CSV table of N, CA and C in Angstrom, one decimal:
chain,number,residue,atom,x,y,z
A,1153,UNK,N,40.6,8.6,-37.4
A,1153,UNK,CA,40.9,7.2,-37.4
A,1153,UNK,C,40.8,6.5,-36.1
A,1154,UNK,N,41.3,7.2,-35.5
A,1154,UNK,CA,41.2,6.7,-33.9
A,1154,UNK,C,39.3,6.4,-33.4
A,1155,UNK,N,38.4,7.4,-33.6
A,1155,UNK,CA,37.1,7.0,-33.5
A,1155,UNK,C,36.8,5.6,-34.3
A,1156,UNK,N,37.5,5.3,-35.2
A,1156,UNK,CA,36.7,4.2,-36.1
A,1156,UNK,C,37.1,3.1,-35.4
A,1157,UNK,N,38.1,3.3,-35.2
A,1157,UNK,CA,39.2,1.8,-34.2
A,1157,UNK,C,38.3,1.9,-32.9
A,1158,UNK,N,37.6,3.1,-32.2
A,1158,UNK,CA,37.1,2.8,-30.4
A,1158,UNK,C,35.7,2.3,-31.4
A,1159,UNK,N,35.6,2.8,-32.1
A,1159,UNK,CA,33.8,2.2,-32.4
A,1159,UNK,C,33.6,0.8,-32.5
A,1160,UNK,N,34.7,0.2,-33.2
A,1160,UNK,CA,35.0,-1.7,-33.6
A,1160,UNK,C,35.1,-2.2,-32.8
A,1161,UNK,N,35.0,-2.1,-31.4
A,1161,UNK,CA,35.4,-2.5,-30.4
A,1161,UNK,C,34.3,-2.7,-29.7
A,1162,UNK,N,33.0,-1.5,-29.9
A,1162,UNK,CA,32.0,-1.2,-29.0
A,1162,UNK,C,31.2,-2.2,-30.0
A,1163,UNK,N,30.5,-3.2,-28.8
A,1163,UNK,CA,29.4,-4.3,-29.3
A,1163,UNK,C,27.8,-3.7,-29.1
A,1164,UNK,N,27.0,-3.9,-29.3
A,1164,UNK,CA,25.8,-3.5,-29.6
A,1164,UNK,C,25.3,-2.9,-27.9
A,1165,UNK,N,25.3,-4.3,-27.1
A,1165,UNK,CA,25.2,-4.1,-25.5
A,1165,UNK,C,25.4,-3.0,-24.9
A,1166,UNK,N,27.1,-2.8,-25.5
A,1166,UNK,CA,27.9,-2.0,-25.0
A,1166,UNK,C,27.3,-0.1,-25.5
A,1167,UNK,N,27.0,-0.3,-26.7
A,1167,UNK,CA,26.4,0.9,-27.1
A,1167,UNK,C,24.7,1.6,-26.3
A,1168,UNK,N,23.6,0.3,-25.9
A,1168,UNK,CA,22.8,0.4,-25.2
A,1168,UNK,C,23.4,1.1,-24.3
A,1169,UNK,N,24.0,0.4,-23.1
A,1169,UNK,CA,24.5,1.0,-22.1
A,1169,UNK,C,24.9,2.6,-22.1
A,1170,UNK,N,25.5,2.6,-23.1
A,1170,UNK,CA,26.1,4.1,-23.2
A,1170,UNK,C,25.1,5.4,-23.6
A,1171,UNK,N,23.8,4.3,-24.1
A,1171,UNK,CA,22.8,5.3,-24.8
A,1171,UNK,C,21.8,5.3,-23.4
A,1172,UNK,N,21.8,4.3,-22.5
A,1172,UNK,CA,21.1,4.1,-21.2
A,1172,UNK,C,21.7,5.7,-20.3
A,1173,UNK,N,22.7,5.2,-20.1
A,1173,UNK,CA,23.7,6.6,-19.0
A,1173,UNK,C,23.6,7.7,-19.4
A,1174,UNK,N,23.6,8.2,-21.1
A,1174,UNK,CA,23.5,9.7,-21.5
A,1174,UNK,C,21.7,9.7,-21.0
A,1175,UNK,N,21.0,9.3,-21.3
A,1175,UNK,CA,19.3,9.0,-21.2
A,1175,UNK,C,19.6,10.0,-19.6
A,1176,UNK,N,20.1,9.1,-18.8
A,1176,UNK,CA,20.0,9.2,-17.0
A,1176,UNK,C,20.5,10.7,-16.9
A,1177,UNK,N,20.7,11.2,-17.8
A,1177,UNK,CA,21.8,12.3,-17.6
A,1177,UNK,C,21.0,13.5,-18.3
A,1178,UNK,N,19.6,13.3,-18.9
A,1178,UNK,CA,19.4,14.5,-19.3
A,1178,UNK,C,17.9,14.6,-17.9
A,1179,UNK,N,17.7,15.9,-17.8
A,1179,UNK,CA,16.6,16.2,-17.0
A,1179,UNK,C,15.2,16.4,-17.3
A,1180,UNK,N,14.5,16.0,-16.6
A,1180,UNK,CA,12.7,15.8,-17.0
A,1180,UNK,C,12.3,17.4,-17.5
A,1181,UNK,N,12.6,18.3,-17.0
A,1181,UNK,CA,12.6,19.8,-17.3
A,1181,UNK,C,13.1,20.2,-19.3
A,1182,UNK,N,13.9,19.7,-19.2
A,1182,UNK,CA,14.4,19.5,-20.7
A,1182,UNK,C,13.6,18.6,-21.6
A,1183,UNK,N,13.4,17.8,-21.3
A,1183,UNK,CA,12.1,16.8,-21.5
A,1183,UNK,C,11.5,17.4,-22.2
A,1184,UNK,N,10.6,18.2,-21.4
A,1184,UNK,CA,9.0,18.9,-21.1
A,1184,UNK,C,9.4,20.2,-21.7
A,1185,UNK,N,10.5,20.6,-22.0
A,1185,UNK,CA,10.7,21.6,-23.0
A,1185,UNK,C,10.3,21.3,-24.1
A,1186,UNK,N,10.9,20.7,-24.4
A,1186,UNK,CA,11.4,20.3,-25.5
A,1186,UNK,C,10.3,19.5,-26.7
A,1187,UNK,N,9.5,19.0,-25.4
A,1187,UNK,CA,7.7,18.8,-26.0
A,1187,UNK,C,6.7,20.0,-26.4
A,1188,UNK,N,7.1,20.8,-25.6
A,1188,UNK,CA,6.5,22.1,-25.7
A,1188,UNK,C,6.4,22.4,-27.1
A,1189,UNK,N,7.9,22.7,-26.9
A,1189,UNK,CA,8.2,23.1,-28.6
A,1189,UNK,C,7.8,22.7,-29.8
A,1190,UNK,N,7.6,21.5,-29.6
A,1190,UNK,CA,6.9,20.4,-31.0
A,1190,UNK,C,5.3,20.8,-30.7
A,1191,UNK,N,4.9,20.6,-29.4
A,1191,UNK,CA,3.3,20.7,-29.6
A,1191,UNK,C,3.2,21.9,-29.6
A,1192,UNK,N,1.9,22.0,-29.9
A,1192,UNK,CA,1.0,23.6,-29.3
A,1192,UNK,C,-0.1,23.0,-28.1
A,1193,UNK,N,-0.1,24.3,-27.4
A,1193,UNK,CA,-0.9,24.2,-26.3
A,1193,UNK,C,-2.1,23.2,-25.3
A,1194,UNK,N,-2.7,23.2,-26.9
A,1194,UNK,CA,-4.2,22.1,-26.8
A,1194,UNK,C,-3.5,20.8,-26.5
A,1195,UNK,N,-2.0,20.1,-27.4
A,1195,UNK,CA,-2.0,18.9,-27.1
A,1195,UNK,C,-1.5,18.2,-25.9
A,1196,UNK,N,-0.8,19.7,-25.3
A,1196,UNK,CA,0.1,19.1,-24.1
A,1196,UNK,C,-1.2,19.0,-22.2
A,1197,UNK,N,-1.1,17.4,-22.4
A,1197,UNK,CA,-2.1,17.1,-21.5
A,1197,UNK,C,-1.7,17.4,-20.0
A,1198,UNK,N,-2.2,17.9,-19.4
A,1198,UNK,CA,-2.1,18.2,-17.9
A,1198,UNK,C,-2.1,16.6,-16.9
A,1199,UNK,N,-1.7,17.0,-15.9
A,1199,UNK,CA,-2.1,15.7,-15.0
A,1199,UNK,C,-3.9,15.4,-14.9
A,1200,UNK,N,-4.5,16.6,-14.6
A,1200,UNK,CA,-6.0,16.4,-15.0
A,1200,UNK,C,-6.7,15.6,-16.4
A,1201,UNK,N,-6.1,16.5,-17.1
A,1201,UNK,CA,-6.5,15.9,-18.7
A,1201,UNK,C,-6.1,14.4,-18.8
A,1202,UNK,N,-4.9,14.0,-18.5
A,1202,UNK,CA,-4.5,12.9,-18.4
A,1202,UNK,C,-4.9,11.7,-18.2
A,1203,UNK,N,-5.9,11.6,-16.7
A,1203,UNK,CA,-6.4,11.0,-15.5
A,1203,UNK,C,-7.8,10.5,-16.6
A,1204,UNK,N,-8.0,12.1,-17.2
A,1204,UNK,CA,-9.7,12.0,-17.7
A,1204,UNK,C,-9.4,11.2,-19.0
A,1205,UNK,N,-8.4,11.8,-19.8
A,1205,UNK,CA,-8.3,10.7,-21.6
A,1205,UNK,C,-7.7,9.2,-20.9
A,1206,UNK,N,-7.4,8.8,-19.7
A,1206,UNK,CA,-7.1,7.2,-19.6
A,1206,UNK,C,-8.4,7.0,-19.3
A,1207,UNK,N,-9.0,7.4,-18.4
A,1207,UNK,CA,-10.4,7.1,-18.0
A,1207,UNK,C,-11.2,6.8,-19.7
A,1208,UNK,N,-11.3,8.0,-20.3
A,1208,UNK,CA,-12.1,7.7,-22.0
A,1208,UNK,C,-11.5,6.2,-22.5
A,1209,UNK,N,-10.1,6.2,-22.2
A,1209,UNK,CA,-9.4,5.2,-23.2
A,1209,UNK,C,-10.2,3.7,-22.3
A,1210,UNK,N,-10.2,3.6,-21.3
A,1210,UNK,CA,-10.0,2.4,-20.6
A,1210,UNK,C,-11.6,2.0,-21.2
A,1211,UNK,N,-12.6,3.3,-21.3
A,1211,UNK,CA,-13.6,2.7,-21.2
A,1211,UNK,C,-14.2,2.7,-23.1
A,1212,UNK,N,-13.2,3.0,-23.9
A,1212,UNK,CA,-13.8,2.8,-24.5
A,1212,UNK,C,-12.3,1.3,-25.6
A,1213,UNK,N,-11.8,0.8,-24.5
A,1213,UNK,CA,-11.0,-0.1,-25.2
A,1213,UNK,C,-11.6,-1.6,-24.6
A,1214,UNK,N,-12.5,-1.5,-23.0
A,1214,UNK,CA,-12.9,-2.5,-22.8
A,1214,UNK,C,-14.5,-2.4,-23.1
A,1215,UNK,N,-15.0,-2.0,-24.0
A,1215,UNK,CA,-16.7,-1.7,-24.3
A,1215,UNK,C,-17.1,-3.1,-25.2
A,1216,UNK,N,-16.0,-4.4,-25.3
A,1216,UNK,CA,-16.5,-5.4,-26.2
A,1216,UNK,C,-16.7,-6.2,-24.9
A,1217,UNK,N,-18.1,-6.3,-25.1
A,1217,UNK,CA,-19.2,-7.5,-24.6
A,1217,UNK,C,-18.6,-7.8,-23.2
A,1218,UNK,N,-18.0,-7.2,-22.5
A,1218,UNK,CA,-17.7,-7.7,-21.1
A,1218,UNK,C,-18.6,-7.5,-19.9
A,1219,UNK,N,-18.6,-8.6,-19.5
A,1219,UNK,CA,-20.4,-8.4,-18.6
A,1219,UNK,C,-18.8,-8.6,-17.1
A,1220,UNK,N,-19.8,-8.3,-16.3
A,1220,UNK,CA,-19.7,-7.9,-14.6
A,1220,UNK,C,-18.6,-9.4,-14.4
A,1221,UNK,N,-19.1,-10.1,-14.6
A,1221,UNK,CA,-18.2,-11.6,-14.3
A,1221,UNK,C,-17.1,-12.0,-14.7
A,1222,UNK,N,-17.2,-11.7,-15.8
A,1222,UNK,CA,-16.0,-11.6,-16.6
A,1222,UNK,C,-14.5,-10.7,-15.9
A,1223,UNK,N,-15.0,-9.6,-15.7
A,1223,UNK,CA,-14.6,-9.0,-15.0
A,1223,UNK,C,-13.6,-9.6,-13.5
A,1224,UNK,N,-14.6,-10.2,-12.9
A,1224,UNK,CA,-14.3,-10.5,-11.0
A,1224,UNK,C,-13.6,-11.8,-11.4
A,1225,UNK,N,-13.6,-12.4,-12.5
A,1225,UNK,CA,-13.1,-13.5,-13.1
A,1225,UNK,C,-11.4,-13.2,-13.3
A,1226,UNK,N,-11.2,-12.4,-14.3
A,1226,UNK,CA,-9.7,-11.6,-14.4
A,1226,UNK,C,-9.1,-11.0,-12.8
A,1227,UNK,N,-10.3,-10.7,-11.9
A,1227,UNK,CA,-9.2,-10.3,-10.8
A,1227,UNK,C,-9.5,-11.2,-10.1
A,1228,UNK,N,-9.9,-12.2,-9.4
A,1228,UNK,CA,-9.7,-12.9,-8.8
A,1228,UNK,C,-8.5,-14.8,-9.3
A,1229,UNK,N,-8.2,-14.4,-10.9
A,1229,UNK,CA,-7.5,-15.2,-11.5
A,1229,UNK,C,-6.1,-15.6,-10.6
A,1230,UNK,N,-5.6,-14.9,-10.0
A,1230,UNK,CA,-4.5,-15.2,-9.2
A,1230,UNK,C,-4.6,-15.9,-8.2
A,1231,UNK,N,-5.8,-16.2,-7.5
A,1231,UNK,CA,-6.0,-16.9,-6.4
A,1231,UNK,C,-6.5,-17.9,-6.1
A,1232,UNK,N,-7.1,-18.2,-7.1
A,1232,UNK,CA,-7.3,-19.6,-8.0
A,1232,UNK,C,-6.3,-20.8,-8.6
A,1233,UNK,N,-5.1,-19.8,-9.4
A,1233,UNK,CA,-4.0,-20.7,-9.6
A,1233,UNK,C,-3.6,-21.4,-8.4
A,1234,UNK,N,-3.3,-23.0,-9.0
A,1234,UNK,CA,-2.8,-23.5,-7.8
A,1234,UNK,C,-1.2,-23.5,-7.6
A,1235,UNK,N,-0.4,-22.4,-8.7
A,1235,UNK,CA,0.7,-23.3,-8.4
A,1235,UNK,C,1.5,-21.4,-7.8
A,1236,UNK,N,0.4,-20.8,-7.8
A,1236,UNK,CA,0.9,-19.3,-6.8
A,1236,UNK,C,0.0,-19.5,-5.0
A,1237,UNK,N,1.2,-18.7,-4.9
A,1237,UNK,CA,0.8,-19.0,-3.7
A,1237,UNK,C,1.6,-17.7,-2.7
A,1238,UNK,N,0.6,-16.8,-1.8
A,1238,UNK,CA,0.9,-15.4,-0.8
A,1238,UNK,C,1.9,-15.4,-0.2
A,1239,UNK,N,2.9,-14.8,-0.3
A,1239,UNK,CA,3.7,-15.2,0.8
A,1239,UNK,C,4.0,-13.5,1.0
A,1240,UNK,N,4.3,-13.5,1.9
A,1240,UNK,CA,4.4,-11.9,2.9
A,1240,UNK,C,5.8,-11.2,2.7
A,1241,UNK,N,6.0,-10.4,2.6
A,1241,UNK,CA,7.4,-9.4,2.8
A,1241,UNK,C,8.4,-10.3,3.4
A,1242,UNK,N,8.4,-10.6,4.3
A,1242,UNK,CA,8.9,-11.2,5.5
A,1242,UNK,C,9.6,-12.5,5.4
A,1243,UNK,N,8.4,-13.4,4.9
A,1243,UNK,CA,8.7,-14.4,4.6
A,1243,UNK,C,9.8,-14.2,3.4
A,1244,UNK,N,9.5,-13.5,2.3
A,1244,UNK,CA,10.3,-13.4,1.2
A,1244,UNK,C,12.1,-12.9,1.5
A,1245,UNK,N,12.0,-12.2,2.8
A,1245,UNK,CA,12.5,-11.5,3.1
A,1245,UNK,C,14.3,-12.1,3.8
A,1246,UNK,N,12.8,-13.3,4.7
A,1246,UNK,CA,13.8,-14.1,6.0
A,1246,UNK,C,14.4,-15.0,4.7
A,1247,UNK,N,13.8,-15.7,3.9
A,1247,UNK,CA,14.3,-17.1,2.9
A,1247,UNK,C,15.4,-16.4,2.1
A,1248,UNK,N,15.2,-15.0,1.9
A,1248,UNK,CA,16.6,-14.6,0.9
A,1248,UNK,C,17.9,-14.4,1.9
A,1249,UNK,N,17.4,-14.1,3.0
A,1249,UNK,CA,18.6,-13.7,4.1
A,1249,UNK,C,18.7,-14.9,5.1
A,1250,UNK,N,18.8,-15.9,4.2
A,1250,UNK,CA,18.8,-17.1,5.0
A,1250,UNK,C,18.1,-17.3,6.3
A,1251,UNK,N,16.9,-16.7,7.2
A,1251,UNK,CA,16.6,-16.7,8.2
A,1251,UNK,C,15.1,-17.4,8.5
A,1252,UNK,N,14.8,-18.5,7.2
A,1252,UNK,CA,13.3,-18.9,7.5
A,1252,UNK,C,14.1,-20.5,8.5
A,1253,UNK,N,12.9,-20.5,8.5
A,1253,UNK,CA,12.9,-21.8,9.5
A,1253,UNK,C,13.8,-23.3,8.6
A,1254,UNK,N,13.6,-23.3,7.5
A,1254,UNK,CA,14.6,-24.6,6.5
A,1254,UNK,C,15.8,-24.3,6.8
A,1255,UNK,N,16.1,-22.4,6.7
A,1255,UNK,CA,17.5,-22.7,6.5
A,1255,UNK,C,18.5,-22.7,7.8
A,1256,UNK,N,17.6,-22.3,8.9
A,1256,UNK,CA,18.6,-21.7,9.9
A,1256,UNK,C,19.1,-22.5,10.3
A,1257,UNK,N,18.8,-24.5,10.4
A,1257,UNK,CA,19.1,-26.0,10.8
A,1257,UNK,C,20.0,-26.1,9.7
A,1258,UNK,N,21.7,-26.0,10.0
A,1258,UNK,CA,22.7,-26.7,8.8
A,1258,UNK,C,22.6,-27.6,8.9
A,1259,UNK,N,22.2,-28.7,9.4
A,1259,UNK,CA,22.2,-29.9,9.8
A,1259,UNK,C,21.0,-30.5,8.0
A,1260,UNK,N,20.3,-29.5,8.1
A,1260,UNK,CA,19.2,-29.5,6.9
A,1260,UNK,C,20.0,-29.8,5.7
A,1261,UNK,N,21.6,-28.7,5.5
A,1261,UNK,CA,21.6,-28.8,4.2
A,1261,UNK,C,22.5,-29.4,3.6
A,1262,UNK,N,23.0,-29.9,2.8
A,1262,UNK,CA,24.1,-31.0,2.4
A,1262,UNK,C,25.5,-30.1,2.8
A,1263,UNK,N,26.1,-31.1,2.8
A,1263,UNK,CA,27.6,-30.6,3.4
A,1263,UNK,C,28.3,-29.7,2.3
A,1264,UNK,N,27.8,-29.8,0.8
A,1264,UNK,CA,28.3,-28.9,0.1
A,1264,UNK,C,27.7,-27.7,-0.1
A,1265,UNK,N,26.4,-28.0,0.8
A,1265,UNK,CA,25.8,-26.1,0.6
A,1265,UNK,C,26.6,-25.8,1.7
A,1266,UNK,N,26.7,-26.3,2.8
A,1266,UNK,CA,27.6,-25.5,3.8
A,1266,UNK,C,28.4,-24.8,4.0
A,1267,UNK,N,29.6,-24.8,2.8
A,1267,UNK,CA,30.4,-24.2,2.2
A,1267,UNK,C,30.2,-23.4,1.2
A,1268,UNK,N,29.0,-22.9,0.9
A,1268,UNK,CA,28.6,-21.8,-0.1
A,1268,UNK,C,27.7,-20.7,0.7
A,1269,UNK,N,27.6,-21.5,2.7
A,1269,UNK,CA,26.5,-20.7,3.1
A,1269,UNK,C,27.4,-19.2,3.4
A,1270,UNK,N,26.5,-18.2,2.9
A,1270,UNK,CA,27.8,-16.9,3.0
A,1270,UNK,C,26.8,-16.0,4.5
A,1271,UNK,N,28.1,-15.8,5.3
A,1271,UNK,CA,27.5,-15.0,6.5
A,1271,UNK,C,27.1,-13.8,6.5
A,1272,UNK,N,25.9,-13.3,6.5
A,1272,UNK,CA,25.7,-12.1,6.4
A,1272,UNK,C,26.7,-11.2,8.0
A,1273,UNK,N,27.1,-10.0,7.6
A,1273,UNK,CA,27.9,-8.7,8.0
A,1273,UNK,C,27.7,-7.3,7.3
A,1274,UNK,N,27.7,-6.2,8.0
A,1274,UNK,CA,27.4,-5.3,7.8
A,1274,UNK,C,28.6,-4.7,7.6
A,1275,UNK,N,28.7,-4.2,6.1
A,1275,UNK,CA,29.5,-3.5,6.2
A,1275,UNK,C,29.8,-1.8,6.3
A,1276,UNK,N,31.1,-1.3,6.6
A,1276,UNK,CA,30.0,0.3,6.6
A,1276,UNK,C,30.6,1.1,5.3
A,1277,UNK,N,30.0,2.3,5.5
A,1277,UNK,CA,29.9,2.9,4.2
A,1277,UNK,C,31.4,3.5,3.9
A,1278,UNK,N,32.6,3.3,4.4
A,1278,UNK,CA,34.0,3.6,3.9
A,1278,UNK,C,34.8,2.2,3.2
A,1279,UNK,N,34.2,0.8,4.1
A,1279,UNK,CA,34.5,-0.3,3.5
A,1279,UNK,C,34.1,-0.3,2.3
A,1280,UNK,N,32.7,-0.5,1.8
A,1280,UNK,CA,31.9,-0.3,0.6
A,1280,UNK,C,32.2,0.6,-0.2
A,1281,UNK,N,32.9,2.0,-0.3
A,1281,UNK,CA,33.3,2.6,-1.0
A,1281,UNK,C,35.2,2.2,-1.6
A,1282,UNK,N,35.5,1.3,-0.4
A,1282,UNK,CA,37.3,1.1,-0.8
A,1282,UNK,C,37.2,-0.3,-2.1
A,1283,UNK,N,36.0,-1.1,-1.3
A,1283,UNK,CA,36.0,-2.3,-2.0
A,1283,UNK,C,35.5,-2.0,-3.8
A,1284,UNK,N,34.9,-0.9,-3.8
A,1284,UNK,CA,33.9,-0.8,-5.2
A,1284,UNK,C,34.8,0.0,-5.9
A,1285,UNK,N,35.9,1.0,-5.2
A,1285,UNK,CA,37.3,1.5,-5.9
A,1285,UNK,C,38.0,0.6,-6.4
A,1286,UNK,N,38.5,-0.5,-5.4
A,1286,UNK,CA,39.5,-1.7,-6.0
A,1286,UNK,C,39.1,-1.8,-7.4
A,1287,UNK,N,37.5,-2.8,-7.2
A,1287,UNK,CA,36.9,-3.7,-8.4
A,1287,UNK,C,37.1,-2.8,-9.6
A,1288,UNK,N,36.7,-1.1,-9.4
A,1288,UNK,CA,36.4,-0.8,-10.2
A,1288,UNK,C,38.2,-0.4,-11.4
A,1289,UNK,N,39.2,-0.3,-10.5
A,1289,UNK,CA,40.4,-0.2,-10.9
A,1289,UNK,C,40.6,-1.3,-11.2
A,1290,UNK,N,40.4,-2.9,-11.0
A,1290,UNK,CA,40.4,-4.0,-11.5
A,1290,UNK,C,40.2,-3.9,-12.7
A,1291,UNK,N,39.0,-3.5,-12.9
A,1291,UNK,CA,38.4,-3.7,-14.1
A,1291,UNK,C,38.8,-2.5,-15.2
A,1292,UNK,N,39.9,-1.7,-14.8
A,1292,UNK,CA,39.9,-0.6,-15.9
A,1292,UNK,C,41.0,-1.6,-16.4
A,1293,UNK,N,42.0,-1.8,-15.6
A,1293,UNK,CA,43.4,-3.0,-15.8
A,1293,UNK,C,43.2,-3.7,-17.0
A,1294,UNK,N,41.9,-4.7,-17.0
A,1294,UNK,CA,41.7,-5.7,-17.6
A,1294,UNK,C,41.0,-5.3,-19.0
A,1295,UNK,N,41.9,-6.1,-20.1
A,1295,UNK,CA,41.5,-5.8,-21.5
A,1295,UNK,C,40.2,-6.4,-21.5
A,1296,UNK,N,39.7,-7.3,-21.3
A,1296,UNK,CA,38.6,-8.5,-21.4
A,1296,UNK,C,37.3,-8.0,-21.1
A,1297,UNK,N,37.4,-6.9,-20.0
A,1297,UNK,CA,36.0,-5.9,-19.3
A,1297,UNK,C,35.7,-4.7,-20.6
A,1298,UNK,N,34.2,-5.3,-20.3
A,1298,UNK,CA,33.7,-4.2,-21.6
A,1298,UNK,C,33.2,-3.4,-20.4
A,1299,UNK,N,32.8,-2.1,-21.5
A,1299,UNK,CA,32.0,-1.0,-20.8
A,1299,UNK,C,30.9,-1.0,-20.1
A,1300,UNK,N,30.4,-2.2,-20.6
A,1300,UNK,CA,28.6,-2.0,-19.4
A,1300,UNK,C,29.3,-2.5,-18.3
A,1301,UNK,N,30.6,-3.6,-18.0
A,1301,UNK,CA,31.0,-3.8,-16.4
A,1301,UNK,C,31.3,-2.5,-16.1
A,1302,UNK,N,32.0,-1.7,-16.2
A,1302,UNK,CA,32.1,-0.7,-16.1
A,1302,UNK,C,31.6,0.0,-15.6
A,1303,UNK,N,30.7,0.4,-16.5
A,1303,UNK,CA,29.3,0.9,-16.1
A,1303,UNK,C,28.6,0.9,-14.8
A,1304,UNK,N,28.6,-0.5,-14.7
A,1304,UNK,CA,27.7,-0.9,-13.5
A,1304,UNK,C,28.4,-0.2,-12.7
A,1305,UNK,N,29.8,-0.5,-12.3
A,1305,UNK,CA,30.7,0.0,-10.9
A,1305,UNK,C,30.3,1.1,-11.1
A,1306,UNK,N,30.7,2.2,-12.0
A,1306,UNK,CA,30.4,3.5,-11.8
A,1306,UNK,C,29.1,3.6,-11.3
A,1307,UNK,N,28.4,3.4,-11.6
A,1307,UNK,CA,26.9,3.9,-10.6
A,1307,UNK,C,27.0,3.3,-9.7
A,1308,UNK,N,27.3,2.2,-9.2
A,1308,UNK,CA,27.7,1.7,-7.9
A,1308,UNK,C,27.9,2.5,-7.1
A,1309,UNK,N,29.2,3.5,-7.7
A,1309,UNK,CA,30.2,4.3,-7.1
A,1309,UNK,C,29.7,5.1,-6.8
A,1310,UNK,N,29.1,5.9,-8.0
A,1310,UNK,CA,28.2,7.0,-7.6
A,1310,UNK,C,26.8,7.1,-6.6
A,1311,UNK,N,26.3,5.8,-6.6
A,1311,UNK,CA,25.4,5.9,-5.4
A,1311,UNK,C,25.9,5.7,-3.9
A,1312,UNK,N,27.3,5.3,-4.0
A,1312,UNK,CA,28.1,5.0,-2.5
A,1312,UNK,C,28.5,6.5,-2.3
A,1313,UNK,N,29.0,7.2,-3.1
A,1313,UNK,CA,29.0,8.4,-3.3
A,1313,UNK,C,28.1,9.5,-2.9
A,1314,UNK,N,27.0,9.4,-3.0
A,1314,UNK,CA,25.6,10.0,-2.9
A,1314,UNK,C,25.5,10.2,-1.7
A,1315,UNK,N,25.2,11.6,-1.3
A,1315,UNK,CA,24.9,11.8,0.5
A,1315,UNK,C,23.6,11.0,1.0
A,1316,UNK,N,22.9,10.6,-0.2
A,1316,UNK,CA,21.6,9.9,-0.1
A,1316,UNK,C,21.9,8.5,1.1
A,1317,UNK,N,22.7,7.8,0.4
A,1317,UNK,CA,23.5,6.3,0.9
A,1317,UNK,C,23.9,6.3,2.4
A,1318,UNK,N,24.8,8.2,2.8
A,1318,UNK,CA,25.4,8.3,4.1
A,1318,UNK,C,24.5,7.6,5.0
């Protein structure tokens, strides 16, 4: 009875998520077993075989009437458009971390972005683990938090977690 009451509760989202996290949780080894099993030998393609049936595929899915131009036409389509336009690591980089040349002048931005401007600080890796505990106890508290918020924090946690992160 108790299963049928946690199930009514779980919304569709909420079941993705949960079918997302078991997914993360099984291993590529298991995988590749488990293929085994179903095929026989001939069908299971190597990285060689692989390389070679995309090569077959590519050439025999583009074999309608496409001449050389057509071609240099599709790759150079991006540079053409006028409403794209290159912009470098850097630049993308400085404009999100507030550091290109528009934003560094507050004088630039209206008096109510000034008060949304957030100061970048470094935090270190014991703060970022106390803060992502809180949220995450916040959120167990509160009736209103479904499981994919949840969710999220937990992996949060676990990659703050991760000697990877140290």
């Amino acid at each position: 009875m108790m299963i049928c009451v946690l199930y009514g509760k779980i919304s569709v989202s909420d079941a993705i998520y949960y079918v997302d996290a078991a997914w993360k949780l099984v291993k590529s080894s298991t995988v590749n077993k488990s293929w085994r099993a179903i095929l026989s030998d001939k069908e299971i393609l190597t990285d060689d075989d692989d390389s070679a049936h995309l090569q077959r595929k590519i050439l025999v899915d583009c074999s309608e009437n496409v001449d050389e131009e057509a071609v240099e036409q599709w790759i150079n389509e991006d540079s053409t458009m006028e409403c794209c336009k290159v912009v470098s690591d850097d630049d993308i980089a400085s404009r999100v971390t507030w550091g290109s040349d528009e934003t560094r002048n507050f004088e630039e931005c209206p008096e109510s972005d000034e008060e949304n401007l957030v100061t970048q600080q470094k935090l270190s890796h014991g703060d970022a683990l106390v803060h992502t505990e809180v949220s995450f106890n916040y959120l167990e508290q509160e009736d209103e938090s479904t499981p994919a918020e949840k969710m999220i924090l937990r992996n949060l946690r676990s990659k703050i977690y991760s000697p990877k992160s140290k």
